[in-house]
Amino acid sequence: MTNPYALALHGGAGPKPGEDYTIVEAHLEELAKEGENLLKAGETALDVVEIMVANMEISGLYVAGKGSAPNTAGDYELDASIMEGHTRNAGSVSAIQDIVSPVGVARAVLDKSPCVMITGHGANLFAVAHDFEQIKNSENYYTLPVGVSQADIEQHDMTHGTVGAVALDIYGNLASATSTGGVFGKPAGRVGDTPIIGNGTWADDDIAISCTGTGEYFIRAGGALTVANGYKMAGDSLNEALWRLLDEVGRLGGDGGLIAVSKSGEIAMAFNSDGMKRASVSNKREVYATTFAPCR
Ligand code: ASP
């Protein structure tokens, strides 16, 4: 009998009704199947969430990695983070520029530095020192992700998107990773919730969480730790814990969504936006990908 395993992915909670996200859903479904195979074969949750997010970063389908948009100064500043539950090891980068895989750099911060978070110029220096692939010509590299037009970017309306993954491996360990191009029209140096450990990303012995939405509201609402604390200390069900944060985000006027997996392999996803691109799979649950369907 296989030990329990579980994987959930999100491709951001900013989809627009009427847009066709078939390609995105197919990509998420394929990735979830790949992730399931990796977990079944004994890959760690930490490795799997990194692989999933790195794959979404290079796809150009999401507002992360290749699908990111420039800030108002014309620069591409990206944020990413990763955390392993049982060790509480974590790494993150913010406002990193022209590196293909921000989540890979975040993982290197976790593995190879005494720091948790490295930002801006320092993050770039760190990435180069660790031989991460650089983008030589950003004009030719970045692309509009599915559902985003040039007009959206020019409107500077804080439209957003992000990618994330949470996993439970067959050893009973949890991990989470999140990566983003942030919100459109962000000023230089703006940092959202994504690279903040305990806010956009969290994993401990009991729960792993990845958030997506207008980061300012997630930061002000307390972020992923609110979910973990609700789940572990207030007796919330997994779903209630997600809504503990999301209701507060909504009360403040924000929107977004989040995904979580528990130590028992339970998966929960929730959003208060129009939809959330997402997929999930576990030893008890077939691969399922959708954008606008209500969470189940
Ligand atoms: N949370 C991200 C940020 O504020 C954006 C998103 O998740 O859509 O940078």
Coordinates of C-alpha atoms and ligand atoms in Angstrom, one line a residue:
M1 CA 0.0 0.0 0.0
T2 CA 1.3 3.5 -0.9
N3 CA 1.9 5.9 1.9
P4 CA -0.4 8.9 1.6
Y5 CA 0.8 11.7 -0.7
A6 CA -0.8 14.8 -2.0
L7 CA -0.1 17.7 -4.3
A8 CA -1.9 20.9 -5.2
L9 CA -0.9 23.5 -7.6
H10 CA -2.2 27.0 -8.4
G11 CA -1.6 29.2 -11.4
G12 CA -2.9 32.4 -9.8
A13 CA -6.3 33.7 -8.6
G14 CA -6.6 36.5 -11.2
P15 CA -8.3 34.8 -14.2
K16 CA -10.9 36.8 -16.1
P17 CA -14.3 35.4 -16.8
G18 CA -14.8 34.8 -20.5
E19 CA -11.1 34.0 -21.2
D20 CA -10.2 30.5 -22.3
Y21 CA -7.8 28.8 -19.9
T22 CA -7.9 25.4 -21.6
I23 CA -4.2 25.5 -22.3
V24 CA -3.4 26.4 -18.7
E25 CA -5.6 23.7 -17.3
A26 CA -4.0 21.1 -19.6
H27 CA -0.6 22.3 -18.4
L28 CA -1.6 22.1 -14.8
E29 CA -3.1 18.7 -15.2
E30 CA 0.0 17.4 -16.9
L31 CA 2.2 18.9 -14.2
A32 CA 0.1 17.4 -11.5
K33 CA 0.5 13.9 -13.1
E34 CA 4.2 14.4 -13.3
G35 CA 4.3 15.5 -9.7
E36 CA 2.3 12.5 -8.6
N37 CA 4.7 10.2 -10.3
L38 CA 7.6 11.9 -8.6
L39 CA 6.0 11.7 -5.2
K40 CA 5.1 8.0 -5.7
A41 CA 8.7 7.4 -6.8
G42 CA 9.9 8.8 -3.4
E43 CA 10.9 12.4 -4.4
T44 CA 10.7 14.7 -1.4
A45 CA 7.9 17.3 -1.1
L46 CA 10.6 20.0 -1.2
D47 CA 12.0 18.8 -4.5
V48 CA 8.5 18.3 -6.0
V49 CA 7.2 21.8 -5.2
E50 CA 10.4 23.3 -6.6
I51 CA 10.1 21.3 -9.8
M52 CA 6.4 22.2 -10.2
V53 CA 6.9 25.9 -9.7
A54 CA 10.1 26.0 -11.9
N55 CA 8.1 24.4 -14.6
M56 CA 5.3 27.0 -14.3
E57 CA 7.9 29.8 -14.3
I58 CA 9.4 28.8 -17.7
S59 CA 6.1 28.0 -19.4
G60 CA 5.2 31.7 -19.9
L61 CA 1.5 30.8 -19.2
Y62 CA 1.3 32.4 -15.8
V63 CA 2.3 35.8 -14.2
A64 CA 5.5 34.3 -12.9
G65 CA 8.9 33.8 -14.5
K66 CA 8.6 34.1 -18.3
G67 CA 5.0 35.4 -18.1
S68 CA 5.9 38.4 -15.8
A69 CA 5.4 42.0 -16.8
P70 CA 7.7 45.0 -16.2
N71 CA 7.3 47.4 -13.3
T72 CA 6.7 51.1 -14.0
A73 CA 10.4 51.7 -14.3
G74 CA 10.5 49.1 -17.1
D75 CA 12.3 46.4 -15.1
Y76 CA 11.2 42.8 -14.4
E77 CA 11.4 42.3 -10.7
L78 CA 10.3 38.9 -9.5
D79 CA 9.7 37.3 -6.1
A80 CA 9.8 33.6 -5.0
S81 CA 9.9 31.5 -1.9
I82 CA 10.1 27.9 -0.7
M83 CA 9.8 26.2 2.6
E84 CA 10.1 22.7 4.0
G85 CA 7.8 21.8 6.9
H86 CA 9.6 19.4 9.2
T87 CA 12.9 21.3 9.1
R88 CA 11.4 24.7 8.8
N89 CA 14.1 25.5 6.3
A90 CA 13.1 28.3 4.1
G91 CA 14.5 30.5 1.3
S92 CA 13.2 33.5 -0.6
V93 CA 14.2 36.1 -3.1
S94 CA 12.5 39.4 -3.8
A95 CA 12.8 41.9 -6.6
I96 CA 15.3 39.6 -8.4
Q97 CA 15.9 40.6 -12.1
D98 CA 16.6 38.6 -15.2
I99 CA 17.0 35.2 -13.7
V100 CA 15.1 32.3 -15.4
S101 CA 14.1 30.5 -12.2
P102 CA 13.5 32.7 -9.1
V103 CA 12.2 29.6 -7.2
G104 CA 15.5 27.9 -8.0
V105 CA 17.4 30.8 -6.4
A106 CA 15.0 30.7 -3.4
R107 CA 15.9 27.0 -3.0
A108 CA 19.6 27.8 -3.2
V109 CA 19.1 30.4 -0.5
L110 CA 17.5 27.6 1.6
D111 CA 20.2 25.1 0.8
K112 CA 23.4 27.1 0.5
S113 CA 23.1 30.3 2.6
P114 CA 22.6 31.1 6.2
C115 CA 19.9 33.6 5.2
V116 CA 16.1 33.1 4.7
M117 CA 15.6 36.1 2.4
I118 CA 17.8 37.9 -0.1
T119 CA 16.5 40.9 -2.0
G120 CA 17.2 43.0 -5.1
H121 CA 20.8 43.5 -6.2
G122 CA 22.0 41.0 -3.6
A123 CA 19.6 38.4 -4.9
N124 CA 21.1 38.8 -8.3
L125 CA 24.6 38.6 -7.0
F126 CA 23.7 35.5 -5.2
A127 CA 22.1 33.9 -8.2
V128 CA 25.1 34.7 -10.4
A129 CA 27.5 33.4 -7.8
H130 CA 25.5 30.1 -7.8
D131 CA 25.5 29.9 -11.6
F132 CA 21.8 30.4 -12.2
E133 CA 20.7 30.9 -15.8
Q134 CA 20.5 34.6 -16.6
I135 CA 18.2 36.3 -19.2
K136 CA 20.4 38.1 -21.6
N137 CA 17.7 40.0 -23.5
S138 CA 14.5 40.6 -21.5
E139 CA 12.7 42.2 -24.4
N140 CA 12.8 38.9 -26.2
Y141 CA 12.3 36.6 -23.3
Y142 CA 9.2 37.7 -21.4
T143 CA 5.8 37.0 -22.9
L144 CA 2.2 37.8 -22.2
P145 CA 0.7 35.0 -20.1
V146 CA -2.7 33.5 -21.0
G147 CA -5.6 35.9 -20.4
V148 CA -3.4 39.0 -20.1
S149 CA -3.3 41.8 -22.7
Q150 CA -0.9 44.6 -23.2
A151 CA -3.7 46.9 -22.3
D152 CA -4.0 45.1 -18.9
I153 CA -0.4 45.9 -18.2
E154 CA -0.7 49.5 -19.3
Q155 CA -3.8 50.0 -17.1
H156 CA -1.6 49.6 -14.1
D157 CA -4.6 48.2 -12.2
M158 CA -2.9 45.8 -9.8
T159 CA -4.1 42.8 -11.8
H160 CA -2.1 39.9 -10.7
G161 CA -1.1 36.3 -11.0
T162 CA 1.3 33.9 -9.3
V163 CA 2.1 30.2 -9.3
G164 CA 2.4 27.9 -6.3
A165 CA 2.6 24.3 -5.1
V166 CA 2.1 22.5 -1.9
A167 CA 2.9 18.8 -1.3
L168 CA 2.9 16.0 1.2
D169 CA 5.5 13.3 0.4
I170 CA 5.4 9.6 1.2
Y171 CA 7.7 10.2 4.2
G172 CA 5.0 12.4 5.8
N173 CA 6.8 15.7 5.1
L174 CA 5.3 18.8 3.8
A175 CA 6.6 21.7 1.6
S176 CA 5.4 24.8 -0.2
A177 CA 6.7 27.1 -2.9
T178 CA 5.4 30.2 -4.6
S179 CA 6.7 32.5 -7.4
T180 CA 5.4 35.6 -9.0
G181 CA 5.8 38.5 -11.3
G182 CA 3.7 40.4 -8.8
V183 CA 1.0 42.9 -9.8
F184 CA 0.9 44.9 -13.0
G185 CA 1.8 48.5 -12.7
K186 CA 3.9 47.9 -9.5
P187 CA 6.5 50.5 -8.8
A188 CA 10.2 49.6 -8.6
G189 CA 11.0 47.8 -5.4
R190 CA 7.4 46.8 -4.6
V191 CA 7.4 43.5 -2.8
G192 CA 4.2 41.5 -2.3
D193 CA 3.3 38.6 0.0
T194 CA 4.9 35.9 -2.2
P195 CA 8.5 36.0 -0.9
I196 CA 7.5 36.5 2.7
I197 CA 7.8 33.3 4.7
G198 CA 4.6 32.9 6.8
N199 CA 2.7 35.1 4.4
G200 CA 2.6 34.0 0.8
T201 CA 4.3 30.7 1.6
W202 CA 4.3 28.5 4.7
A203 CA 5.0 24.9 5.7
D204 CA 5.4 23.2 9.1
D205 CA 4.8 19.7 10.4
D206 CA 1.0 19.9 10.0
I207 CA 0.2 22.1 7.0
A208 CA 1.7 23.6 3.8
I209 CA 0.2 26.7 2.2
S210 CA 0.7 28.9 -0.9
C211 CA -1.2 32.1 -1.4
T212 CA -2.1 34.2 -4.5
G213 CA -3.9 37.5 -4.7
T214 CA -3.2 41.2 -4.2
G215 CA -0.3 40.8 -1.9
E216 CA -0.9 44.0 0.0
Y217 CA -4.1 42.6 1.4
F218 CA -2.6 39.2 2.2
I219 CA 0.2 41.0 4.2
R220 CA -2.3 43.1 6.0
A221 CA -4.6 40.2 6.8
G222 CA -1.8 38.2 8.3
G223 CA -1.1 35.7 5.5
A224 CA -0.5 32.0 5.6
L225 CA 0.4 31.8 9.3
T226 CA -3.1 32.9 10.0
V227 CA -4.3 29.7 8.3
A228 CA -1.7 27.5 10.0
N229 CA -2.6 28.9 13.4
G230 CA -6.3 28.5 12.8
Y231 CA -5.8 24.9 11.8
K232 CA -3.4 24.0 14.6
M233 CA -4.5 26.1 17.5
A234 CA -8.1 27.2 17.0
G235 CA -9.5 23.8 15.8
D236 CA -10.5 25.0 12.4
S237 CA -11.0 22.4 9.7
L238 CA -8.6 22.8 6.8
N239 CA -11.2 24.6 4.8
E240 CA -12.3 26.8 7.7
A241 CA -8.6 27.8 8.2
L242 CA -8.3 28.9 4.6
W243 CA -11.4 31.0 4.9
R244 CA -10.2 32.5 8.2
L245 CA -7.6 34.3 6.0
L246 CA -9.6 34.8 2.9
D247 CA -12.6 36.4 4.8
E248 CA -10.2 38.9 6.3
V249 CA -8.6 39.6 2.9
G250 CA -12.1 40.2 1.6
R251 CA -13.2 42.3 4.5
L252 CA -10.2 44.6 3.8
G253 CA -11.2 44.9 0.2
G254 CA -8.8 42.4 -1.4
D255 CA -9.1 39.3 -3.5
G256 CA -7.2 36.2 -4.2
G257 CA -7.0 32.5 -3.2
L258 CA -4.9 29.9 -1.6
I259 CA -4.1 26.2 -1.6
A260 CA -3.1 24.0 1.3
V261 CA -2.3 20.4 2.2
S262 CA -2.3 18.8 5.6
K263 CA -0.1 16.1 7.1
S264 CA -2.9 13.5 6.5
G265 CA -3.0 14.4 2.8
E266 CA -6.2 16.5 2.9
I267 CA -6.2 19.1 0.2
A268 CA -8.1 22.4 0.4
M269 CA -8.3 25.3 -2.0
A270 CA -10.3 28.5 -1.8
F271 CA -10.7 31.8 -3.6
N272 CA -12.9 34.9 -3.4
S273 CA -11.9 36.1 -6.8
D274 CA -13.6 35.1 -10.1
G275 CA -11.6 31.9 -10.2
M276 CA -8.2 30.3 -9.5
K277 CA -6.3 28.2 -12.0
R278 CA -5.5 25.0 -10.1
A279 CA -5.0 21.3 -10.0
S280 CA -4.7 18.7 -7.4
V281 CA -4.0 15.0 -6.9
S282 CA -3.4 12.6 -4.1
N283 CA -3.4 8.9 -3.3
K284 CA -7.2 9.3 -2.7
R285 CA -8.0 11.8 -5.4
E286 CA -7.6 11.7 -9.2
V287 CA -5.9 14.5 -11.0
Y288 CA -8.3 17.4 -11.4
A289 CA -7.6 20.8 -13.0
T290 CA -10.0 23.7 -13.3
T291 CA -10.2 27.5 -13.2
F292 CA -13.7 28.7 -12.5
A293 CA -15.4 25.7 -11.0
P294 CA -16.2 26.2 -7.3
C295 CA -13.8 24.4 -4.9
R296 CA -14.7 20.9 -3.7
Ligands
ASP1 N1 0.5 37.8 -4.5 C1 1.2 38.3 -5.6 C2 1.7 39.7 -5.3 O1 1.0 40.4 -4.7 C3 0.3 38.4 -6.8 C4 -0.6 37.2 -7.1 O2 -0.6 36.3 -6.3 O3 -1.4 37.2 -8.0 O4 2.8 40.0 -5.7

